[in-house]
Structures are given as structure tokens and as C-alpha cells.
Short mmCIF file of C-alpha atoms in Angstrom, two decimals:
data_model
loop_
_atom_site.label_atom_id
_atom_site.label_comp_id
_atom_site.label_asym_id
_atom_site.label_seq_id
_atom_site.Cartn_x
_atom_site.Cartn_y
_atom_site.Cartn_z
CA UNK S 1 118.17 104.60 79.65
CA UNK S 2 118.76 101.14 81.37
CA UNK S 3 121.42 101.07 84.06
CA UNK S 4 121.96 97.69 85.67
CA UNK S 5 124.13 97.27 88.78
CA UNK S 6 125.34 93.88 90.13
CA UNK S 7 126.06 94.14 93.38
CA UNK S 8 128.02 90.58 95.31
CA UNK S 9 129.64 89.68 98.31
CA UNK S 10 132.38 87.48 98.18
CA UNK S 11 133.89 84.70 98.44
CA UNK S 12 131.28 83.06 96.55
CA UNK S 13 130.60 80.32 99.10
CA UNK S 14 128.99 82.36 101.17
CA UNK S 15 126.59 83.78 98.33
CA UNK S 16 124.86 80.11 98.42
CA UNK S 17 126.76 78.02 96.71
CA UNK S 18 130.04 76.25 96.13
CA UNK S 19 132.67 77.42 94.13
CA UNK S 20 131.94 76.80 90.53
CA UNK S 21 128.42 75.59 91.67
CA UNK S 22 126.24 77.53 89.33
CA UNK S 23 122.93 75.60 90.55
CA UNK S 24 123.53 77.08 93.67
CA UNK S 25 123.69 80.42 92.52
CA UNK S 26 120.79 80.57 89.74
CA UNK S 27 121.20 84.84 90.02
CA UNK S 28 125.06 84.68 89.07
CA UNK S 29 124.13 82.76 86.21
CA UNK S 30 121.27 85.08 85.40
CA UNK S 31 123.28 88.05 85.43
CA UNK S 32 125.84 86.65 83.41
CA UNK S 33 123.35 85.87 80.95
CA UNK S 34 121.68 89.43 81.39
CA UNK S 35 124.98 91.20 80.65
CA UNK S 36 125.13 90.52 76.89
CA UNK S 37 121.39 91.86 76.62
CA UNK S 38 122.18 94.64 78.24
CA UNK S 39 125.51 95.23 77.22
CA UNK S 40 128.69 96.58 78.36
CA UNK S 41 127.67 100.30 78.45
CA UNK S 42 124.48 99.76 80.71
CA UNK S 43 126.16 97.14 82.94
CA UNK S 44 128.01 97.04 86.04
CA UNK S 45 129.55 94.78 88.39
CA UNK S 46 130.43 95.62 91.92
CA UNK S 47 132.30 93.17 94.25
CA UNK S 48 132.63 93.75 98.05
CA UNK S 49 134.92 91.96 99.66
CA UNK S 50 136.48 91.22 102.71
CA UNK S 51 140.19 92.55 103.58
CA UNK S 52 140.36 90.69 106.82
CA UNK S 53 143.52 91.83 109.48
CA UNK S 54 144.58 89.50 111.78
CA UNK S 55 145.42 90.90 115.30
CA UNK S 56 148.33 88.20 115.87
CA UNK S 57 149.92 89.57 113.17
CA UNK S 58 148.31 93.09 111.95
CA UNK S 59 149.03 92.60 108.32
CA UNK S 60 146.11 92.96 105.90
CA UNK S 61 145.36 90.08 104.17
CA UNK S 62 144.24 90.37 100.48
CA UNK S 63 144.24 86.57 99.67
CA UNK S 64 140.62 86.07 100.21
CA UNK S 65 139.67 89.04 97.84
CA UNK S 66 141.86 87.55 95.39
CA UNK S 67 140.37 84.02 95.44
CA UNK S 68 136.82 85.58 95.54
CA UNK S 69 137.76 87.28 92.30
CA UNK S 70 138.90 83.81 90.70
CA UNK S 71 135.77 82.28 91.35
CA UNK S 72 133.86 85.14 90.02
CA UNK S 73 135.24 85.36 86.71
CA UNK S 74 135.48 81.21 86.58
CA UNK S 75 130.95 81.73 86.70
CA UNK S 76 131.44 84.43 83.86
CA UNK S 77 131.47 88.11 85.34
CA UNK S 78 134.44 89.82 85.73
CA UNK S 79 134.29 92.91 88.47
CA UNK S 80 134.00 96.53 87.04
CA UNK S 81 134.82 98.17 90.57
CA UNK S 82 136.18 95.92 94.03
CA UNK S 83 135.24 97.48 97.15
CA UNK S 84 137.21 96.67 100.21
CA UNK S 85 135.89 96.10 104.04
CA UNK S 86 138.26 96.72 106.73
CA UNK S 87 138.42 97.68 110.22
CA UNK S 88 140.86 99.90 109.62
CA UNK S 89 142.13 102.18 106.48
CA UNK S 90 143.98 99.91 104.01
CA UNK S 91 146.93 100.87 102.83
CA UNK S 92 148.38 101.57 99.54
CA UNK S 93 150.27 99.34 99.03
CA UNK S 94 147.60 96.48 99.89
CA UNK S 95 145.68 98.82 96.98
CA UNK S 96 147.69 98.48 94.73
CA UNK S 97 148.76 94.57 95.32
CA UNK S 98 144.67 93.74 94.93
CA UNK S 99 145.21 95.87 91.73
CA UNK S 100 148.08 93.59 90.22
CA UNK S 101 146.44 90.25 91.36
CA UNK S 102 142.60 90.89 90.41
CA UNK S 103 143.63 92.45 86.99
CA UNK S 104 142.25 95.78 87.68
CA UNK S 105 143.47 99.56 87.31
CA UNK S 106 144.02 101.21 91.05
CA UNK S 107 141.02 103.53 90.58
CA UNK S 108 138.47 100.44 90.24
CA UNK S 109 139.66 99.64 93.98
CA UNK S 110 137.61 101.54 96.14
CA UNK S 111 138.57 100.75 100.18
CA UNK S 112 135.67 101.77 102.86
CA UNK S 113 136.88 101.23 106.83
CA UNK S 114 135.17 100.86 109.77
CA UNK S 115 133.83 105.02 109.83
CA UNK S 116 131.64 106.58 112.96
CA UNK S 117 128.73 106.45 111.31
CA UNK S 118 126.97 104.78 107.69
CA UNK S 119 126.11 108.29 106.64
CA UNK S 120 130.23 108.65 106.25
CA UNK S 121 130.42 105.82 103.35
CA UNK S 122 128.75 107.84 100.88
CA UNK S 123 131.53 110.70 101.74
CA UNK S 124 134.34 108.25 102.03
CA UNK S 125 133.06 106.83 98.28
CA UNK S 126 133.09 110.39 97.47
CA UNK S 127 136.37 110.96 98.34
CA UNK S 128 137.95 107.74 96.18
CA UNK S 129 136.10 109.41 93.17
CA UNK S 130 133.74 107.15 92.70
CA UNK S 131 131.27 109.44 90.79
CA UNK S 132 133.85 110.37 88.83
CA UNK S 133 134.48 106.54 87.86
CA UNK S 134 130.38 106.09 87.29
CA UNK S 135 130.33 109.28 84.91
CA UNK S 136 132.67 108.22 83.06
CA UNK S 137 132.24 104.27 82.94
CA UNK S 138 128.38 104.32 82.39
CA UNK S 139 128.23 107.87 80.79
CA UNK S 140 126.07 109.49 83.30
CA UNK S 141 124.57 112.65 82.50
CA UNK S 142 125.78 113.62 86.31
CA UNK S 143 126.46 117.54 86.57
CA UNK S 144 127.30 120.20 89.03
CA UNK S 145 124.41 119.36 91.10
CA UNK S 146 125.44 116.72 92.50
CA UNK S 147 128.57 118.66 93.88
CA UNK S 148 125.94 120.41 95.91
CA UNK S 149 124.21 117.19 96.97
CA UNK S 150 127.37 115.53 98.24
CA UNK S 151 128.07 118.63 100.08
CA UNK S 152 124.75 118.33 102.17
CA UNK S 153 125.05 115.14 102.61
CA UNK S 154 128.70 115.55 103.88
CA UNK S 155 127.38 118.49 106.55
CA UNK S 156 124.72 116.10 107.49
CA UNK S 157 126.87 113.34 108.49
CA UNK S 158 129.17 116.28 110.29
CA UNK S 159 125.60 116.85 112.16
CA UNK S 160 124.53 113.04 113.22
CA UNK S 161 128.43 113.32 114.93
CA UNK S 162 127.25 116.38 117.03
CA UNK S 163 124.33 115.55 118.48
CA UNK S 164 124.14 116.07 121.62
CA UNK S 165 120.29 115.92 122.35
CA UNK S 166 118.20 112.91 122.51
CA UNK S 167 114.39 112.08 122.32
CA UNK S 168 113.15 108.95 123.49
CA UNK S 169 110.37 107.31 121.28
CA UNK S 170 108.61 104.40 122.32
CA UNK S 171 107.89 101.91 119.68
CA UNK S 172 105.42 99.17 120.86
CA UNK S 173 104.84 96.26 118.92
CA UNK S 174 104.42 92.89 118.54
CA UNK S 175 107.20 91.31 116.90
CA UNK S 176 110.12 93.72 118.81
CA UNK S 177 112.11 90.25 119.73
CA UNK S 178 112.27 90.48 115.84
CA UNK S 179 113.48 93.78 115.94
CA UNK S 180 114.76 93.33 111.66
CA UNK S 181 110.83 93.86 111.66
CA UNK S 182 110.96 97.05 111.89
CA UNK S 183 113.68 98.00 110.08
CA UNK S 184 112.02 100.74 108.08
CA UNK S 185 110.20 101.90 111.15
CA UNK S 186 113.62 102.80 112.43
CA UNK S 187 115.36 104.33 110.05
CA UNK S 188 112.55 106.73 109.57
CA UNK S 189 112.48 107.62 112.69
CA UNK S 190 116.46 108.05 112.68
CA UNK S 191 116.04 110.28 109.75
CA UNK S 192 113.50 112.82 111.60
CA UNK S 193 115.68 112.98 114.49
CA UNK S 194 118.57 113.93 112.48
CA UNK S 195 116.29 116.77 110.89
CA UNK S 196 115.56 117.91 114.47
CA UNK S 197 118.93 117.86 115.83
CA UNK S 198 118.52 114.87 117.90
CA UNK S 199 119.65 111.49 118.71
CA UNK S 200 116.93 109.25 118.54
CA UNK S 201 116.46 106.15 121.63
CA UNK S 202 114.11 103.89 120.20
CA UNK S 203 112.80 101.94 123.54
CA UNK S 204 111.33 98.80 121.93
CA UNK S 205 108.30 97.35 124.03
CA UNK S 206 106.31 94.38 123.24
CA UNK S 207 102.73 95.15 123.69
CA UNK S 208 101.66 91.87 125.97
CA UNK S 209 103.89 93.44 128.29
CA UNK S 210 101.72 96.22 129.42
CA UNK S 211 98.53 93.67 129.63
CA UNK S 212 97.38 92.78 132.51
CA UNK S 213 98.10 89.44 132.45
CA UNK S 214 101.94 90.24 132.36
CA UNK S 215 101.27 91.58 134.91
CA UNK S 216 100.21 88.47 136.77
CA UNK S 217 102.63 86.54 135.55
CA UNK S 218 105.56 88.65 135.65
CA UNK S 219 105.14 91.96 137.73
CA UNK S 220 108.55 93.03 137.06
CA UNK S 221 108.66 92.89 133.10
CA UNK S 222 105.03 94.67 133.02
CA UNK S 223 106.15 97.45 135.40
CA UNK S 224 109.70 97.84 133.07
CA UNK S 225 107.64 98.14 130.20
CA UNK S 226 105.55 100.81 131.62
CA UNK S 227 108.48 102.73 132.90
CA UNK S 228 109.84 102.48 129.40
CA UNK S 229 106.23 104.06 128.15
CA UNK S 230 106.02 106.34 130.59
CA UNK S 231 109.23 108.06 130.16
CA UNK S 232 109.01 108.03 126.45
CA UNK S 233 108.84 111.83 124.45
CA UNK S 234 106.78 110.15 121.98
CA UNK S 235 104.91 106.70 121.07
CA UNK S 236 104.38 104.99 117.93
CA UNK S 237 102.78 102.05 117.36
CA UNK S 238 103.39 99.99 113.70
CA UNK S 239 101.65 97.79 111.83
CA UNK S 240 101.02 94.01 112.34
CA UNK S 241 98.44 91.16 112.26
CA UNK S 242 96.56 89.05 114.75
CA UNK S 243 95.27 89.39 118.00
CA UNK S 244 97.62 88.99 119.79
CA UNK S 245 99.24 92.25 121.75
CA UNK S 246 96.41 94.53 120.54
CA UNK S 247 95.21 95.18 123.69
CA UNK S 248 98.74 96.62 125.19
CA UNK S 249 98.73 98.11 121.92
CA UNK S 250 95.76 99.92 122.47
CA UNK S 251 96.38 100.43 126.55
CA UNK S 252 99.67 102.43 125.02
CA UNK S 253 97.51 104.39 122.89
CA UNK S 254 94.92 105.60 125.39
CA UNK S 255 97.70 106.70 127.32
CA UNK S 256 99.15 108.67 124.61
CA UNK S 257 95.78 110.50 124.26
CA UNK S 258 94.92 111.49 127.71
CA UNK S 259 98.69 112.40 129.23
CA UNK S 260 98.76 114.47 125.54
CA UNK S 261 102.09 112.52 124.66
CA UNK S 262 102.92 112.43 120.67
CA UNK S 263 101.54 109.94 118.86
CA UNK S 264 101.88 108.17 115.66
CA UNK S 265 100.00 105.01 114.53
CA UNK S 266 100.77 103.22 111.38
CA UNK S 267 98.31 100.57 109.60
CA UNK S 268 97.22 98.53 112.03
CA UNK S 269 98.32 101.52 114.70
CA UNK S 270 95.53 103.33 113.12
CA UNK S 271 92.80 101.27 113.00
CA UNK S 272 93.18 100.30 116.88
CA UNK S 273 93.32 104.28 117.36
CA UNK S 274 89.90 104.11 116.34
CA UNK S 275 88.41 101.30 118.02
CA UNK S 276 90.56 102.99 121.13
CA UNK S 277 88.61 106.11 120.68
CA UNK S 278 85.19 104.64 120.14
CA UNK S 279 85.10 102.51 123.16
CA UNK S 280 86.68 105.22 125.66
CA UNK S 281 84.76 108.23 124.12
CA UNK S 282 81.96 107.44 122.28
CA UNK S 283 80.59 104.69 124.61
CA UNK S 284 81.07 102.09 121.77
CA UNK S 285 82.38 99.20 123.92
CA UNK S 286 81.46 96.67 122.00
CA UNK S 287 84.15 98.28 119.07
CA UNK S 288 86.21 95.94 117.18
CA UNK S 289 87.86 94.77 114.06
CA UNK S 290 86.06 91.58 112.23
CA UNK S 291 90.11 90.20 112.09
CA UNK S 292 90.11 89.56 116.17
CA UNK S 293 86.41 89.18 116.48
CA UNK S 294 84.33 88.13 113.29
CA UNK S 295 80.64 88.25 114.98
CA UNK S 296 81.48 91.74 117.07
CA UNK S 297 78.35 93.77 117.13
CA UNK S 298 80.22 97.04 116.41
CA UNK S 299 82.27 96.09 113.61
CA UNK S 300 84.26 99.10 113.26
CA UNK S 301 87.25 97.48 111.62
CA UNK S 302 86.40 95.47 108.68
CA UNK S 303 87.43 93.41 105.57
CA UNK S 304 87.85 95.25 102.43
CA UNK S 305 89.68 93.14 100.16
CA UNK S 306 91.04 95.01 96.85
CA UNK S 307 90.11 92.21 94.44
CA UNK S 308 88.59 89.07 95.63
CA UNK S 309 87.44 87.69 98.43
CA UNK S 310 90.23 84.29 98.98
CA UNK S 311 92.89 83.99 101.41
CA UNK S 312 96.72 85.51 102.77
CA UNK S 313 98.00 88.24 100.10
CA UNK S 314 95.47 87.87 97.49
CA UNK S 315 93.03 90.24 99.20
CA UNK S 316 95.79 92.38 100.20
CA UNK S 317 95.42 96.09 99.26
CA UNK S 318 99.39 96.74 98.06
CA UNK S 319 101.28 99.29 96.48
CA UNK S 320 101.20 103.15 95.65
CA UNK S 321 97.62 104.43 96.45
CA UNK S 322 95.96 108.33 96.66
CA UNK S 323 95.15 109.72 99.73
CA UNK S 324 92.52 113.58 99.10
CA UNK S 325 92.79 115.80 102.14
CA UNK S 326 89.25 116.67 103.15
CA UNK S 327 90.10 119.89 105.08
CA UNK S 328 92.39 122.82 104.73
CA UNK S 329 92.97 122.72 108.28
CA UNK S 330 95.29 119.42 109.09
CA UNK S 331 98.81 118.93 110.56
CA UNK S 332 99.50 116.27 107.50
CA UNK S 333 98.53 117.98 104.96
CA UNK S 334 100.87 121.45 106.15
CA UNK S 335 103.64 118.76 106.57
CA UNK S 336 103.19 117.39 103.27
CA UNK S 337 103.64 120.88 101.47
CA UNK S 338 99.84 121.88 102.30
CA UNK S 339 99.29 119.81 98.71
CA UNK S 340 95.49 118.35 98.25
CA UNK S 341 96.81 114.85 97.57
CA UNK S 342 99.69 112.43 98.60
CA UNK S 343 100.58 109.20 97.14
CA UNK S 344 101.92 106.42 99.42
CA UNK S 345 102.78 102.74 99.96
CA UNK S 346 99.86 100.45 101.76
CA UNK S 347 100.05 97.05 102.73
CA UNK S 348 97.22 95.99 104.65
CA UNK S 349 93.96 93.87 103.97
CA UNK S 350 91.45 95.68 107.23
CA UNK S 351 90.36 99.26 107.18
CA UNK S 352 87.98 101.40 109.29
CA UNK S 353 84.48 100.57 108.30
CA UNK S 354 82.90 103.84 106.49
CA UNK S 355 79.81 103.35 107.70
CA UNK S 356 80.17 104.29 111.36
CA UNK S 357 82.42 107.05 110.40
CA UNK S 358 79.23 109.73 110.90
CA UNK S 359 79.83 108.70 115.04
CA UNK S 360 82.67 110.72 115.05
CA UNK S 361 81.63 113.69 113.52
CA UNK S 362 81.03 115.06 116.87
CA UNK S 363 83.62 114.48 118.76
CA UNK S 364 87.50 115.30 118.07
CA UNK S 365 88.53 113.00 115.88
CA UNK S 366 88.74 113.77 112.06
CA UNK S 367 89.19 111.53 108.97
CA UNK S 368 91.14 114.55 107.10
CA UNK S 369 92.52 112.07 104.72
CA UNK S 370 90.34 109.58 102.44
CA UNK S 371 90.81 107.67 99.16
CA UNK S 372 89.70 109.39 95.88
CA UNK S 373 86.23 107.50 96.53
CA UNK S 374 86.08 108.81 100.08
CA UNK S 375 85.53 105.02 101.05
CA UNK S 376 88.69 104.03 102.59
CA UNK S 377 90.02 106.05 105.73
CA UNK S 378 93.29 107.13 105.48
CA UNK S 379 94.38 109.29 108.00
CA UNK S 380 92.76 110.26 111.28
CA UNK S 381 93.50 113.60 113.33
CA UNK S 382 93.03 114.53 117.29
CA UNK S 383 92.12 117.88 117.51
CA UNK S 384 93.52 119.46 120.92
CA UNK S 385 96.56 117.61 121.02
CA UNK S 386 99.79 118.28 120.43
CA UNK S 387 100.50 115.55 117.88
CA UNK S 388 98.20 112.74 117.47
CA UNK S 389 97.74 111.13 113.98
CA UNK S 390 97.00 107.89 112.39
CA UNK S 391 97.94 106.52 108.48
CA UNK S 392 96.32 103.41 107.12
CA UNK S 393 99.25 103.49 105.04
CA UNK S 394 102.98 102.76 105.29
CA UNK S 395 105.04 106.13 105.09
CA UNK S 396 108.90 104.62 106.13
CA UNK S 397 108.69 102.99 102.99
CA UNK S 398 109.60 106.40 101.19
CA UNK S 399 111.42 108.02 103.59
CA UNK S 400 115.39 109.04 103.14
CA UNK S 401 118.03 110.11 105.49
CA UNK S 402 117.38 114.20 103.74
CA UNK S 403 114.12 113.80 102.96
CA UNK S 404 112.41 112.31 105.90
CA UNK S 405 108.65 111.06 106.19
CA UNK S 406 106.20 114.02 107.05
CA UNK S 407 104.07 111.72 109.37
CA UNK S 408 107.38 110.31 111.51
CA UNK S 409 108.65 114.04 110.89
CA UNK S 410 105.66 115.29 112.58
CA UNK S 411 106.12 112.64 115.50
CA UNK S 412 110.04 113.70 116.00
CA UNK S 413 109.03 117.45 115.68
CA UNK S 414 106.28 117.43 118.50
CA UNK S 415 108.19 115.07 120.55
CA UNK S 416 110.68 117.76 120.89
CA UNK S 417 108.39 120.72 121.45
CA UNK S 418 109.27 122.39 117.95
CA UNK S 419 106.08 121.22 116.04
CA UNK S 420 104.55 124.32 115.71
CA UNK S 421 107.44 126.71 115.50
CA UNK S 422 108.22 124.46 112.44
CA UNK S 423 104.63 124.59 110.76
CA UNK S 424 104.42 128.82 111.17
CA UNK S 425 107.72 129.32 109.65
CA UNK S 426 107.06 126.59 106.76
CA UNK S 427 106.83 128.61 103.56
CA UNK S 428 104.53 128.43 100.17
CA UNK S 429 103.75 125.46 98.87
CA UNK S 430 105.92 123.81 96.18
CA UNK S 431 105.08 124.57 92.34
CA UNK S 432 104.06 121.75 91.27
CA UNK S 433 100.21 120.70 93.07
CA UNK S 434 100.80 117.21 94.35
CA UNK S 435 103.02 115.04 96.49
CA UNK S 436 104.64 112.35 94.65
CA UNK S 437 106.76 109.01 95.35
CA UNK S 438 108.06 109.32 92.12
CA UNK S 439 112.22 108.95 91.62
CA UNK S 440 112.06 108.21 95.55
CA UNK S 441 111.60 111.17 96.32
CA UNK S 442 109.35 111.10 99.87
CA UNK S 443 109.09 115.06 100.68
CA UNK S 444 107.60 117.85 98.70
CA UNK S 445 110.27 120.56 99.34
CA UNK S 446 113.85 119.69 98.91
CA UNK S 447 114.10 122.25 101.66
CA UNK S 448 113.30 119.74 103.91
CA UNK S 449 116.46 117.69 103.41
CA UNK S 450 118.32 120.96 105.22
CA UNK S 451 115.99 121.36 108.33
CA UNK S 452 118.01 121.99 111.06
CA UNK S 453 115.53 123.57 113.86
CA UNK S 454 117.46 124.91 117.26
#
């Protein structure tokens, strides 16, 4: 059944437009349109607004909520629940005032504060019977089991408080000054810490730092940005384009594999994992990808566009794609749910080149992860070592704070020495025979969602 949810910030101005300006905010007007289509019973209007509190003065001021409100219903939607920001717990009687004035019952004022942590709103929401309000407003088929839900999600947020251990993971990239860039990368990571018991410190390094030309140029940012690496539990290394920063890129990888350090490359991560491997241990120095050098005599990276050959996304190979496990024997797959298949997220237009594949054969590193032609590489394995894997994929785009990634679970889990403890006590495999992306859902065994590894 269709549930819509419209979901502003007031006042209006700041949504991109004046007030009354309906030009300048073409999705107002489309949802007020979209609300008679959908009708009552399938729509609903959230508005968060501001209760700002003067430190002169200390009083809570609900005026701007109020005017926010007026604008809203003059551009034709009228709030089905307000939800209050403040610094600090608002009091009833402010409650009950924005009540009165916005012509709406007490319970459709919902107030969230300034808490320790985001996992708390959810609790705090909770707690102001807001599922309550939902079931009963949009006739939810919600039952007990979201009791239980709530409950582990309250316990979790009592566990992110208690941390007391930390583990250090190094994330070097190429667009850190941008560090909304890697917004997913993050909270991925955050949500394997939390499974470990940790506190994750994400050192951000930009790869031209550890060239050797920052070096030259600056010997005191390239020997930070070392220090940063070298004290790091674990490295990952995200996607990106260009040339640009691949070589500190790859000069963070190598060390990764030969000090045995946890690693974890993602997309592009991957492919210069390779072309790291091949030139260091397979005497391939020529190695490269056709995107920094088109002629290279060792094209090891190449251009496999999904559809056409043409230009920017076009040839982009996007959304949810199959990856088949080639071997019973791979540190994915047993984090996955030991399932044959996984379904995840790609974004990239390069891959390795499955031609020279047969080079590697012989030496450590394993493609244990292909598409269902066995054409495109996928994931990449270093035997003898304690954690050092590669996805041509994009895996934080499923994970959740109870359900977190298997490949950044892996990374968080060897980083703090509990990687294979965690695999041997793992238990069967879930019923059903695949791993699926479906209700956004990113780990096979709710189980997961309750790690909590000593």
C-alpha cells in the first residue's frame, strides 16, 4: 500500500523560496498537488521546526514555529505532526502554546533536544508515542515486533554511550577536504564499530600527501600523513575518479599488504589493489588502468561500459548487480551468511580486465567473487593475511546502524583482533539461499544487528 511522507523544514524561506513564492518551491506545490491523488489515508506531513532559546533571556521562543506554520498552510498543506528542535527539553507549557496557535492536538507535537548521541532520537520519538500516532493515523499494520525492535535499538544507543575502546581506521582518499564525500563511507564504518564494541577514529588522509612530491614540497604534511597511516588499526581506501592521488593511494595499499595491516578497498580501492599487486609481485610494472593511461602496455584496468560506448554517466555500470562466490573457502562469503550470491549497489564505469586474470592464479590473490557471467571481477581476496579484501562494488550504500556491511564489518572485526573468533562461532546459514538488498535490509542474519563481541 502507498505511504507518502512529506518531510519540511521551516520557516519556508529557508526551503528556497519566499513566503508565498510557490515558483520557488516547485516540490511544495507538487506535494500539494500529490496529496489529493494520494489521499488523506496514505499521506503525511511532517514539519520540523526551530524552537530557538535565547541566552539573554532563556525563554523558548515559539513565534517562528508559528509563522512557519502560517506560511505552510497559506501554499496548501497543513502539518499532520510538528516536530520541535531545541537545545534543551521544551517545556509543557511551550507544548501546549504551539498546540493552541498551530491548530493542532498536543500529541501531534513531538519535541526532540539536543541528546548525546543521533541513535537517542529514535528512542526519544519513541518515548512521545510516535508509533503509536503512525498506527493509528496511517493504519499501519505495526505489531508486537516492533516493541522488540525499539528495545534493541534502545540497548544499542545505551552501548555507543559506553564505549570505552577505540580503533583507529585510516581512510585515504582524494576528496577528504570534502569530507560530505564520504558520508556513507563513515557511517558504515561507525556502524561496525558499534557491533564490535568500539569507538571508531576515522583519520582522514589525502592520498597526494604520502607522494613523494609532498614530500618535496612540504616535508612536514607528508611525514603527518604517514604518522597518521602508520598508526592506523586498519586502512580503507574508497572509491573515486582521475589520476590524481592514485599513487599515495596505492603507496597506502602496499603498505597495508606487507606490515599485514587490515585492509578494505572499495571501487576504485579495488582495482588499484590489483594493479598494486601486479607491479610489486608479479613483475607487471608496466600495470595500469586505460582511465590514467590509455596506451599502457599492461592494461589491467579497463573500460567496460554497461550500454554504449559515449561519455560521463551514460557508460556508467549503476544500480543493484549479482556478485557468484567462486569458492567455498572466502572471508566474504562466511560474512555474508556463507550464501552463494550477494546483491549490491555499483557505481563505477572501469573494472579489472578478465583477460589477465589467469596471472594471478599463482600467486595469493583470488577473484572469489565474479558476476553471473564470470566477466566482471568483483571481489578480490589475500590469502595469508589477516584481512585484506577488495569490492568493485559499493557496500555503505546498504549498510544500517544494526545491520552493518559484512565487507566494513570484516575491516572493524580484524582491525580489532576478533575476526576469526567471530567467523568460528558464526552459526548455520540463514533459510532462505541468498543475500538480498531487498526492504533495506544489508545483512543476512538479523543476528547480526545484536553482535556484541568482548
Amino acid at each position: 500500500m502507498l505511504r507518502s511522507c512529506l518531510l519540511l523544514r521551516g520557516p519556508p524561506q529557508q526551503l528556497g523560496g519566499t513566503i508565498g513564492d510557490i515558483e520557488g518551491m516547485p516540490f511544495v506545490e507538487a506535494f500539494r498537488q500529490f496529496q489529493f491523488k494520494a489521499k488523506r489515508e496514505n499521506f503525511y506531513n511532517i514539519h520540523v521546526s526551530l524552537v530557538p532559546q535565547p541566552s539573554a533571556t532563556g525563554e523558548q521562543k515559539t513565534k517562528p514555529t508559528q509563522n512557519s506554520i502560517r506560511a505552510l498552510r497559506g501554499l496548501g498543506l497543513s502539518p499532520d505532526l510538528i516536530v520541535c528542535r531545541s537545545s534543551t527539553p521544551i517545556e509543557m507549557a511551550v507544548k501546549e502554546k504551539i498546540s493552541m496557535f498551530c491548530h493542532v492536538k498536543p500529541e501531534q507535537v513531538m519535541c526532540i533536544h539536543d541528546v548525546s548521541s543521533t541513535y537517542r532520537v529514535p528512542v526519544l520519538l519513541e518515548q512521545q508515542g510516535i508509533v503509536q500516532h503512525f498506527k493509528e493515523r496511517l493504519d499501519l499494520p505495526v505489531g508486537d515486533s516492533s516493541s522488540g525492535l525499539l528495545l534493541r535499538w534502545g540497548n544499542m544507543a545505551d552501548r555507543y554511550e559506553k564505549l570505552q575502546k577505540t580503533c583507529s581506521i585510516a581512510l585515504v582518499g582524494k576528496y577528504t577536504k570534502l569530507r560530505d564525500c564520504y558520508a556513507s563511507v563513515f557511517k558504515a564504518l561507525e556502524h561496525s564499530a558499534l557491533a564490535v564494541n568500539h569507538r571508531l577514529n576515522l583519520m582522514y588522509i589525502d592520498s597526494i600527501d604520502l607522494e613523494q612530491d609532498t614530500k618535496a614540497q612540504d616535508p612536514v604534511r607528508f611525514h603527518e600523513a604517514w604518522q597518521k597511516l602508520c598508526t592506523a588499526d586498519g586502512v580503507l581506501v574508497p572509491g573515486g575518479f582521475g589520476l590524481r592521488g592514485t599513487l599515495g593511494k596505492m603507496q597506502a595499499i602496499s603498505w597495508a599488504r606487507t606490515k599485514k595491516i587490515p585492509f578494505l578497498g572499495v571501487c576504485l580501492g579495488m582495482q588499484l589493489a590489483v594493479i598494486e599487486f601486479a607491479r610489486n609481485c608479479l613483475d607487471m610494472e608496466d600495470a595500469n588502468s586505460t582511465e590514467f593511461e590509455p596506451s599502457t602496455p599492461v592494461p589491467l584496468v579497463i573500460d567496460m561500459p554497461e550500454h554504449n560506448p559515449g561519455e560521463l554517466g551514460g557508460t556508467m555500470r549503476l544500480g543493484l548487480r549479482r556478485t557468484v562466490f567462486k569458492t567455498q573457502n572466502s572471508v566474504l562469503r562466511k560474512l555474508y551468511g556463507d550464501v552463494p550470491f550477494i546483491e549490491e549497489r555499483h557505481r563505477h564505469r572501469y573494472e579489472v580486465n578478465p583477460s589477465l586474470i589467469s596471472h594471478f592464479e599463482q600467486k595469493d590473490l583470488a577473484f572469489v567473487g565474479q558476476d553471473v557471467d564470470g566477466n566482471r571481477m568483483e571481489i578480490i581476496e589475500l590469502a595469508n593475511h589477516p584481512y585484506f579484501v577488495g569490492v568493485q562494488f559499493h557496500p555503505e550504500f546498504s549498510s544500517r546502524p544494526m545491520k552493518p556491511s559484512p565487507p566494513y564489518l570484516g575491516l572493524l572485526l580484524a582491525a580489532t583482533g576478533n575476526l576469526r573468533a567471530y567467523l568460528q562461532q558464526m552459526g548455520p546459514p540463514p533459510p532462505s539461499d541468498e543475500y538480498s538488498n531487498e526492504n533495506g535490509d544489508s545483512y543476512a542474519q538479523p543476528r547480526m544487528a545484536e553482535l556484541e563481541i568482548s
